[in-house]
Coordinates of C-alpha atoms in Angstrom, one line a residue:
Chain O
X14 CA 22.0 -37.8 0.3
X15 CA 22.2 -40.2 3.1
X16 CA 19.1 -42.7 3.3
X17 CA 18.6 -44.9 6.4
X18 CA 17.7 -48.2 5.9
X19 CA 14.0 -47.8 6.1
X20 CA 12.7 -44.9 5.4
X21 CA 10.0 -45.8 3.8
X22 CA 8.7 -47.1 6.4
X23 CA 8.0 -43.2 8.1
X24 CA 7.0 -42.1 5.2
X25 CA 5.2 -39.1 5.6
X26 CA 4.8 -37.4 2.4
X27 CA 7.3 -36.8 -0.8
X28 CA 8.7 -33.7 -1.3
X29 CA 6.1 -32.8 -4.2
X30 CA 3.3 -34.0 -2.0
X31 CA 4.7 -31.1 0.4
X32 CA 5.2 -28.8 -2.4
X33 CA 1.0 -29.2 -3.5
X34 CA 0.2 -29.0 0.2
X35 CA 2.1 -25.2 0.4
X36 CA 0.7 -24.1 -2.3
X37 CA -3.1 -25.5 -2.1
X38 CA -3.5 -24.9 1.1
X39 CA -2.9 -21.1 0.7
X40 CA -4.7 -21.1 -2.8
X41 CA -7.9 -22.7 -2.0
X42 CA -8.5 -20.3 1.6
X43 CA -7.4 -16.7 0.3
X44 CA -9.0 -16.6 -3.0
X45 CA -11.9 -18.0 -1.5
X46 CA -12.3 -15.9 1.7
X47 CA -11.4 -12.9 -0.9
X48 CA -14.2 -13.2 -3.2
X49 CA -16.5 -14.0 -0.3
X50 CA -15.6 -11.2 1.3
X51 CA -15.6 -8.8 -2.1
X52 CA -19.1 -10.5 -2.6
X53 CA -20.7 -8.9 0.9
X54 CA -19.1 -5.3 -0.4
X55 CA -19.8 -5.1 -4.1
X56 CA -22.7 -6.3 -6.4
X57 CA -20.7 -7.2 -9.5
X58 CA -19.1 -10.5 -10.2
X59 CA -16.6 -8.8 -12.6
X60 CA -14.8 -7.0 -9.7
X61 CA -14.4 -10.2 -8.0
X62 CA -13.2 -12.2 -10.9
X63 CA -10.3 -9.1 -11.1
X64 CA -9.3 -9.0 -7.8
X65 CA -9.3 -13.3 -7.5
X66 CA -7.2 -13.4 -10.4
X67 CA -5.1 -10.6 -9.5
X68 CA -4.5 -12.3 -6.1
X69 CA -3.9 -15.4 -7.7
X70 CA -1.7 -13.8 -10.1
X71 CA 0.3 -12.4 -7.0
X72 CA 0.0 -15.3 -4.5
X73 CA 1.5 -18.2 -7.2
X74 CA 4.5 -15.6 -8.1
X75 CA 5.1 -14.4 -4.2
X76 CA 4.7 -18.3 -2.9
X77 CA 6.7 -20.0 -6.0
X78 CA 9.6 -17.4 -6.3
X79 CA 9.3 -17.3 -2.4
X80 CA 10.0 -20.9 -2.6
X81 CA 12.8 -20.6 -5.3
X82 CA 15.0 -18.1 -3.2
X83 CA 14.5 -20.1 0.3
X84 CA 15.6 -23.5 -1.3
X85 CA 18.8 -21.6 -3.4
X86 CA 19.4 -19.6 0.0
X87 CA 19.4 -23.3 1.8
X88 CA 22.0 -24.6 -0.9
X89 CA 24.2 -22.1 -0.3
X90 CA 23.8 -22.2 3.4
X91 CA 24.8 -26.1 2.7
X92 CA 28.1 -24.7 0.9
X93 CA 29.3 -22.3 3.4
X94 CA 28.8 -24.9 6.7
X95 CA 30.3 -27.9 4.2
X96 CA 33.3 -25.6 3.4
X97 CA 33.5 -24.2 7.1
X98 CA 33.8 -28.2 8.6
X99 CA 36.0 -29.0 5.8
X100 CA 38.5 -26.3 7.0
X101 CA 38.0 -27.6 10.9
X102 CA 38.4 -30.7 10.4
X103 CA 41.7 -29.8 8.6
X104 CA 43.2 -26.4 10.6
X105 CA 41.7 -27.7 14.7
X106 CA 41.0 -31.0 14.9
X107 CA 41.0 -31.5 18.1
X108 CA 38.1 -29.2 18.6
X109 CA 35.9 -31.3 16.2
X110 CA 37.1 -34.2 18.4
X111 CA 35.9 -32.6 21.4
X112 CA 32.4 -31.8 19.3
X113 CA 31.7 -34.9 18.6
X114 CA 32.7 -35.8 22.0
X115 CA 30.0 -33.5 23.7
X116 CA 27.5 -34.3 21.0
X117 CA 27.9 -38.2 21.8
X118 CA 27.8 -37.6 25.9
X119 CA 24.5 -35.9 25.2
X120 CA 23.2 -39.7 25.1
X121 CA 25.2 -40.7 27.8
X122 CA 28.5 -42.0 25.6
X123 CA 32.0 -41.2 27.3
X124 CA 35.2 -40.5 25.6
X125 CA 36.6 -44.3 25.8
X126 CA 32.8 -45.6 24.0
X127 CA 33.8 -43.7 21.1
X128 CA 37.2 -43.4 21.1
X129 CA 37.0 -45.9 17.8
X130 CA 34.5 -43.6 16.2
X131 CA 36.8 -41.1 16.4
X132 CA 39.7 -43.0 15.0
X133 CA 37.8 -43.9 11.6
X134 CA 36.6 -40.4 11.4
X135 CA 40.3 -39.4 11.6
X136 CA 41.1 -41.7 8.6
X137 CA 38.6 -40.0 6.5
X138 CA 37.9 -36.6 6.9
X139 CA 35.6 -36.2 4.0
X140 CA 33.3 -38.8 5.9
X141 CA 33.5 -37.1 9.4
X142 CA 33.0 -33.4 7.4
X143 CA 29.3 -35.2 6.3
X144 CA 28.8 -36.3 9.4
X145 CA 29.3 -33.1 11.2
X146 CA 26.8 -31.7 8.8
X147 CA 24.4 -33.6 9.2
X148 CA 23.9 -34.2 12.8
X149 CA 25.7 -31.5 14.1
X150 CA 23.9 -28.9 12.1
X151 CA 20.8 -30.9 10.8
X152 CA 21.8 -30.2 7.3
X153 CA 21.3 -33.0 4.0
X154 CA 23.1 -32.2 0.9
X155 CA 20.3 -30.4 -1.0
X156 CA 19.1 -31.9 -4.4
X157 CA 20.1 -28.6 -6.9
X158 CA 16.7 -29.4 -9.0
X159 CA 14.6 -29.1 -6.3
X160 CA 14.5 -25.0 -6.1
X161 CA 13.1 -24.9 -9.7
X162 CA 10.7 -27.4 -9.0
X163 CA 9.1 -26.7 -5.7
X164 CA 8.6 -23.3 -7.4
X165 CA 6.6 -24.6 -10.4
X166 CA 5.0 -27.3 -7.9
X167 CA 4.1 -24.3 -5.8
X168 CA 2.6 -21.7 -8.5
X169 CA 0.5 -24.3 -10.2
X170 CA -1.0 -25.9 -7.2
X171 CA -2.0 -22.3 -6.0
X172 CA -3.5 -21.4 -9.6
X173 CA -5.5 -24.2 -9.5
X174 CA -7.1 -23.8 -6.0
X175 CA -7.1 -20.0 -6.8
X176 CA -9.3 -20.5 -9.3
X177 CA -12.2 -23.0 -8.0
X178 CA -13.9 -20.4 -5.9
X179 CA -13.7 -18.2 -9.1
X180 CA -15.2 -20.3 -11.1
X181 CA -19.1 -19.1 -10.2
X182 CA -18.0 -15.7 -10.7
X183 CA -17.0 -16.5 -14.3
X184 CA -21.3 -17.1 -15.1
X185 CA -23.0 -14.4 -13.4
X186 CA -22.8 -10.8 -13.0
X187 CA -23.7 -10.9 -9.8
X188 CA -22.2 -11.7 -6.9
X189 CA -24.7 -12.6 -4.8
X190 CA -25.7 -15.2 -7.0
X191 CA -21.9 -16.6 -6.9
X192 CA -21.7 -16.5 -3.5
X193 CA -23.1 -19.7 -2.5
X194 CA -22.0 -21.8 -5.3
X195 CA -18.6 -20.7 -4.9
X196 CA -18.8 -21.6 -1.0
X197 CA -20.1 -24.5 -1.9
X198 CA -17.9 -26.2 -4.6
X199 CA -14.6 -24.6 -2.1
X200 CA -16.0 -26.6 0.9
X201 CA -16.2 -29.9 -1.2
X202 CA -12.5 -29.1 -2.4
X203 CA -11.1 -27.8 1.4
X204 CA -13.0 -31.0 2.5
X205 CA -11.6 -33.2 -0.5
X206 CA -8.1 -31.5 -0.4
X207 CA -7.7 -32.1 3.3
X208 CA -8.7 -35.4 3.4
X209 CA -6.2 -36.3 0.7
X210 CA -3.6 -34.4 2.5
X211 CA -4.5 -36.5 5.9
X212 CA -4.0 -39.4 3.5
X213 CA 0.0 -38.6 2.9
X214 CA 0.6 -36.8 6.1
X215 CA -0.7 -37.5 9.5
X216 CA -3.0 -40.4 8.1
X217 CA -5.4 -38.9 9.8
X218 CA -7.6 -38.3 6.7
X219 CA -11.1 -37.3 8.8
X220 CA -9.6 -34.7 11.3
X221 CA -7.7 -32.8 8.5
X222 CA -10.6 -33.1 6.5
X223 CA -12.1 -31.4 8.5
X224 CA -9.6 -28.6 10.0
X225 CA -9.1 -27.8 6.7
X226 CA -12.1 -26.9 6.0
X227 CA -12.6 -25.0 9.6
X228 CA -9.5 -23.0 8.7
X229 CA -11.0 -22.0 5.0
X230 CA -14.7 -21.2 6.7
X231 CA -12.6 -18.6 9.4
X232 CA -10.8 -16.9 6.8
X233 CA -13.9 -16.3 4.4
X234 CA -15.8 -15.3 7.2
X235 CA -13.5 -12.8 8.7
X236 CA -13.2 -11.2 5.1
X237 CA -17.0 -11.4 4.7
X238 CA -17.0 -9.5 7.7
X239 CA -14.5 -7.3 7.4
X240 CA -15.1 -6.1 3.7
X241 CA -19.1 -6.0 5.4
X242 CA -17.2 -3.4 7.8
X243 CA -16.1 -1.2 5.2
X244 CA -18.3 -0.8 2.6
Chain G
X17 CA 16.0 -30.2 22.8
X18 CA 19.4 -31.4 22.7
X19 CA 22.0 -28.6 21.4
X20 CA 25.4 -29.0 20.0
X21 CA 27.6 -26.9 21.7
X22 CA 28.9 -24.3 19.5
X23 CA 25.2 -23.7 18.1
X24 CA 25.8 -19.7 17.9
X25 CA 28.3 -19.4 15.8
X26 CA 26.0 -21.5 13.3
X27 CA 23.3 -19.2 14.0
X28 CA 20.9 -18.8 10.7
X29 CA 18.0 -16.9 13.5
X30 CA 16.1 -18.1 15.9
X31 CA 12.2 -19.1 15.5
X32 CA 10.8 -15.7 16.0
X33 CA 12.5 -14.6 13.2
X34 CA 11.8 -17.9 11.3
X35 CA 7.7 -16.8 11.6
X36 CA 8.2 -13.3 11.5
X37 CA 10.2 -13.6 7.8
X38 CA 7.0 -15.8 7.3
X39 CA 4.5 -14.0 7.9
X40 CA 5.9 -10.5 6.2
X41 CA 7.3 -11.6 3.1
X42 CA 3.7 -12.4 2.2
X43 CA 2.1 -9.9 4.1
X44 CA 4.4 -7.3 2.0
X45 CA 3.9 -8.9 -1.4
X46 CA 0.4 -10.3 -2.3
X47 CA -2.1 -7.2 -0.5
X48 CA 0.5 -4.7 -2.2
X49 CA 0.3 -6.6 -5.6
X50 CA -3.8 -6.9 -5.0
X51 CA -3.9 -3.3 -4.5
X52 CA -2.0 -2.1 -7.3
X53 CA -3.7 -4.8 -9.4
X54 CA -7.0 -3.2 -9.0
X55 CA -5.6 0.4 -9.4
X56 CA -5.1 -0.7 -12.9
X57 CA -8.9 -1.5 -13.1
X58 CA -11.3 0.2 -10.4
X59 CA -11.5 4.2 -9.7
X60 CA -12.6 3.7 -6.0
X61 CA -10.3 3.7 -3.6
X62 CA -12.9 1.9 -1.4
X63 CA -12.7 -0.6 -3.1
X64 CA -9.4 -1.6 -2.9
X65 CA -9.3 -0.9 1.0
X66 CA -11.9 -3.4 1.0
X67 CA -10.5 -5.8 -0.8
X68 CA -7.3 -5.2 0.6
X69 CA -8.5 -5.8 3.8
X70 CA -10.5 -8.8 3.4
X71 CA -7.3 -10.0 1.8
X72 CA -5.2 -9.2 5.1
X73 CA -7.6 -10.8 7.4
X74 CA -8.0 -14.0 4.9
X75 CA -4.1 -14.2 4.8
X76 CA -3.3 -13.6 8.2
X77 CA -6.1 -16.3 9.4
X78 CA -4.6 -19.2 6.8
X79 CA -1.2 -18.2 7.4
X80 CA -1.2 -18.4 11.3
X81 CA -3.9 -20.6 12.0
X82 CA -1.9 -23.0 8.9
X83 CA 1.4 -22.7 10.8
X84 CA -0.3 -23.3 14.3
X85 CA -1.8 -26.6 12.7
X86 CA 1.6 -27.5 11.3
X87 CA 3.2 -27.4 14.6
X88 CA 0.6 -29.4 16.4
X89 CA 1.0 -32.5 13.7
X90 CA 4.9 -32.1 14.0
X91 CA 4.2 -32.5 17.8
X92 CA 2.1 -35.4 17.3
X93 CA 4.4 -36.4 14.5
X94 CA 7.3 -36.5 16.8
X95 CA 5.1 -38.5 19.4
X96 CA 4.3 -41.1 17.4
X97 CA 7.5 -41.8 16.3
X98 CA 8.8 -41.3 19.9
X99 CA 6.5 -44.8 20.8
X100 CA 7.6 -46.2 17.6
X101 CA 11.1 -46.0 18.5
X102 CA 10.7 -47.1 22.2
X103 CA 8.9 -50.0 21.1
X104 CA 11.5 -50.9 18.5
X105 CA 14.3 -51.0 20.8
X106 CA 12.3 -52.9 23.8
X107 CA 11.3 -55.9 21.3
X108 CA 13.4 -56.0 17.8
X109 CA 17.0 -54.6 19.6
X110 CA 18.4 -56.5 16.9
X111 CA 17.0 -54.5 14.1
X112 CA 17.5 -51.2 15.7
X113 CA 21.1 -52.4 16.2
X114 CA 21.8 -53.1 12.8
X115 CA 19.8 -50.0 12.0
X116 CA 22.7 -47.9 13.7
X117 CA 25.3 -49.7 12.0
X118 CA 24.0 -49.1 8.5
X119 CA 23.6 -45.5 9.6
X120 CA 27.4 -45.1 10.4
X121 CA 28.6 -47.5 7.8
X122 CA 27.2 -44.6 5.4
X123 CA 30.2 -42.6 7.3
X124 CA 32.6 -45.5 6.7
X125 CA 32.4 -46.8 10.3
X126 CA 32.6 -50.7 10.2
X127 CA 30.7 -52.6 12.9
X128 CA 33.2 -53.3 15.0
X129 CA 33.9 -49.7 15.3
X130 CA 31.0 -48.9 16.8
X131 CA 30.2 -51.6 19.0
X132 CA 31.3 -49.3 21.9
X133 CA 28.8 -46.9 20.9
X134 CA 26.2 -49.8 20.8
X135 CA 27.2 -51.1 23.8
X136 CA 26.2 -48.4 25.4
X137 CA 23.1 -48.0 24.0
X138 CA 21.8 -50.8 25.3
X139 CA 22.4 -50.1 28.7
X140 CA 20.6 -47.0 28.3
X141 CA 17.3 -47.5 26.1
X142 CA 16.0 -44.0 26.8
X143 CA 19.2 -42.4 24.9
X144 CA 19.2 -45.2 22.2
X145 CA 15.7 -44.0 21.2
X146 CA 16.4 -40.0 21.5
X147 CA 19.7 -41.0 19.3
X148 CA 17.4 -42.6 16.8
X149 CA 14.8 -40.1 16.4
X150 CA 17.3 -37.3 15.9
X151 CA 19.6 -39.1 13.4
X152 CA 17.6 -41.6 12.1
X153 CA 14.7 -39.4 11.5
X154 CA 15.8 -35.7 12.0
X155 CA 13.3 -35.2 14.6
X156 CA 13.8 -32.8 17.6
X157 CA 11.6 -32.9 20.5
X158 CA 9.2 -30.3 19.8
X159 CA 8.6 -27.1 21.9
X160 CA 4.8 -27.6 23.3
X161 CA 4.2 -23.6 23.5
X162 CA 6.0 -23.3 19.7
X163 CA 2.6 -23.7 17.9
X164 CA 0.4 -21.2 19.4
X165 CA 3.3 -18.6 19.3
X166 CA 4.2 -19.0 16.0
X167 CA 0.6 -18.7 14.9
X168 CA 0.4 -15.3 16.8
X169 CA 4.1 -13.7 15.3
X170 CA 3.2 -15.1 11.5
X171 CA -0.7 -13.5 11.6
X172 CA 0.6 -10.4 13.2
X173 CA 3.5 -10.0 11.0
X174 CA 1.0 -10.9 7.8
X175 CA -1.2 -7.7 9.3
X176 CA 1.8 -5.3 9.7
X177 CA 3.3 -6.1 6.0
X178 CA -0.5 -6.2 4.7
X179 CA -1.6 -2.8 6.7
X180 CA 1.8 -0.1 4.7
X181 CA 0.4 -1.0 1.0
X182 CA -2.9 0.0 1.7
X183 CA -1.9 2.8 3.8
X184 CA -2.3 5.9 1.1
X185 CA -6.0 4.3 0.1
X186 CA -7.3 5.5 3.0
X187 CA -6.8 8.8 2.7
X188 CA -7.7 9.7 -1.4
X189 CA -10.9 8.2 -2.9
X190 CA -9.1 8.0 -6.2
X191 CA -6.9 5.3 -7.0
X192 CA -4.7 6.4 -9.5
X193 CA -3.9 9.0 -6.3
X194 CA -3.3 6.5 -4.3
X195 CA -1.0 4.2 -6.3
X196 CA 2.3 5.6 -6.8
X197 CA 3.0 6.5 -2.7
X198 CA 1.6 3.0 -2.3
X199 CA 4.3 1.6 -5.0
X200 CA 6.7 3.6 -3.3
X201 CA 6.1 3.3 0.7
X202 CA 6.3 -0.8 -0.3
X203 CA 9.3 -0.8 -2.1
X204 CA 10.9 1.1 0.7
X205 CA 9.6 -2.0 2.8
X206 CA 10.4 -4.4 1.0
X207 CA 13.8 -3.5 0.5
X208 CA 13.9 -2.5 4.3
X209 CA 12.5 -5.7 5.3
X210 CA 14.6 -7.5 2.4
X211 CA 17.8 -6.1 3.9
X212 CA 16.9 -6.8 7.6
X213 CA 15.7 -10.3 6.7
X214 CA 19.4 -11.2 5.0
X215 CA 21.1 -9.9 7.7
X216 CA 19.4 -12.5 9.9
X217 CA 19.4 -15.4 7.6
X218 CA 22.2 -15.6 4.8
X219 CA 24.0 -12.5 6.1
X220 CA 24.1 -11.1 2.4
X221 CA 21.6 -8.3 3.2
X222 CA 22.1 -5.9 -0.2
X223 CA 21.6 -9.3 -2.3
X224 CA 17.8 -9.8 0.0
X225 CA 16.9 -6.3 -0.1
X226 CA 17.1 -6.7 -3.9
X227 CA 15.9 -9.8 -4.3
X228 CA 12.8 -9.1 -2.1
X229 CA 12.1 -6.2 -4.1
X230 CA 11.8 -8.2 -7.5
X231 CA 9.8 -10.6 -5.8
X232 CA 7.1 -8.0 -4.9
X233 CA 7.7 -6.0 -7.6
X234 CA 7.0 -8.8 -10.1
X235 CA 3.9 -10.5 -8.4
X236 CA 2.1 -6.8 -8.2
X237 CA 3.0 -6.0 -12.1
X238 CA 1.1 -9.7 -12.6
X239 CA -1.6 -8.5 -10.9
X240 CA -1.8 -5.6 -12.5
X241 CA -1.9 -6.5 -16.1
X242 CA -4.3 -9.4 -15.2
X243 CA -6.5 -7.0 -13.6
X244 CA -6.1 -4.8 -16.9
X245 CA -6.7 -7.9 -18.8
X246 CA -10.1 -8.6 -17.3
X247 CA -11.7 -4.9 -16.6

């Protein structure tokens, strides 16, 4: 995979870092807004615990295979445009030529400014091939571990959000006494998760502190209201 | 947004379809495992409507109002950098210069190669800077109306997937009624959606259909025999 020289220095977040965002950013709101909402329709805890563990159950497998199939569909994808350029660059050069030609003029380069670019790439076709991929299409070889991994990163990060606004559920058999602990101990984790998340990301640890919490608060409250609707 | 010129015939789909695949493989899988989950261990079919709903509304309000947030920090993501880089190539020109020649010396380009290429760069700053934030840092100028209506297609698509599981519910008050036509209606849509889906992304649409169907299928028999499990 091609680095540039300092990458480090826009750091914005790892690839597991992105992986535990995915996953407990969905698993801390639905469960939550789930079992609130359950808990304004029916008076005992046990029902909750099923469905919040059933939707965990479901959310972790639908977000981690999810996650699994995209990143294997993006390696193949990878395959098919490296093979594709590999046969262009062989069977019409001069089409590639003009390509990069167009691409180039795009920042205002004419034909003669990279005349020599075009030379080197003509001398090694594996190296203009990459190079087509990359900025042409936007694509970076992809790492063949990662699939597996984001999908485990995924699942687990969703079970354990999933399971904080549970947890009151698991010590009372009724939901009404759940209710506010579990709203309670999931705002202090929104609040704690989207701080941390600010941290790696924007670095703007306050705001998405605070927007993640907004966005959990909306989602249990249009559930409570909802399920309030219904029953 | 600066496009290469034979972008069509690279064409994975566009970003509607991007938020729409979004929204519905999710909407299709976790209320349909839910609901079949708590088949397995509540009688009432109003119970499942109501937890089915709450779920839809929950999922649909993190998904969209997740993806709308997403987009606004790439926007201000891509702004930031946008200063960085203008700033960079106003006072260290030097550094962003060699910056570019590491870049293409990872293509086997050697400096005097592209001296051309950074020639011109220098006479025009504002290209130098665009060049640098699309191939240094993979950034592309961000569409300012993307974020709201990517929001809007991944909730409503979450509702629409959510909404055929939970379908036959509403009309029996018994959920062992209910549960096979809902087993069946979403397997028809998943492998419907499945299908469509892979005809838009990877192009092998039997392979999707069948792969989409395992994914649901799998996270609503977790549900259910965790559901079992608890009740």
């Amino acid at each position: 995979m091609p680095t540039s020289p300092h990458t480090e220095r826009h750091f914005t977040g790892g690839q597991i870092v992105r992986d535990v965002v995915i996953g407990m950013s969905d698993g801390l709101t639905v469960p939550f807004a789930l079992a609130a909402g359950l808990s304004g329709a029916v008076a005992a805890s046990r029902i909750v615990v099923t469905a919040g563990l059933a939707e965990v159950a479901a959310g972790s497998i639908a977000m981690g295979l999810g996650g699994f199939l995209a990143a294997r569909s993006d390696a193949e994808h990878y395959a098919a445009e490296l093979a594709r350029e590999r046969r262009e660059v062989t069977e019409v050069p001069e089409l590639e030529v003009a390509e990069v030609e167009g691409f180039f003029a795009q920042y205002g380069l004419d034909r003669s400014q990279v005349a020599a670019v075009i030379d080197a790439f003509r001398r090694v076709p594996a190296a203009w091939v990459e190079f087509m991929l990359r900025f042409e299409l936007g694509l970076e070889r992809p790492d063949p571990a990662q699939a597996l991994r984001s999908a485990v990163t995924i699942a687990v990060a969703y079970i354990a959000g999933g399971l904080v606004p549970l947890l009151p559920y698991f010590f009372t058999s009724s939901t009404s006494r759940a209710l506010l602990p579990s709203v309670a101990l999931t705002a202090v984790a929104l609040l704690l998760f989207g701080f941390v998340k600010g941290r790696y990301t924007t670095g703007r640890a306050g705001r998405s502190a605070f927007q993640t919490l907004v966005v959990g608060g909306l989602a249990a409250a249009a559930a409570f209201g909802l399920a309030r609707l219904f029953s």
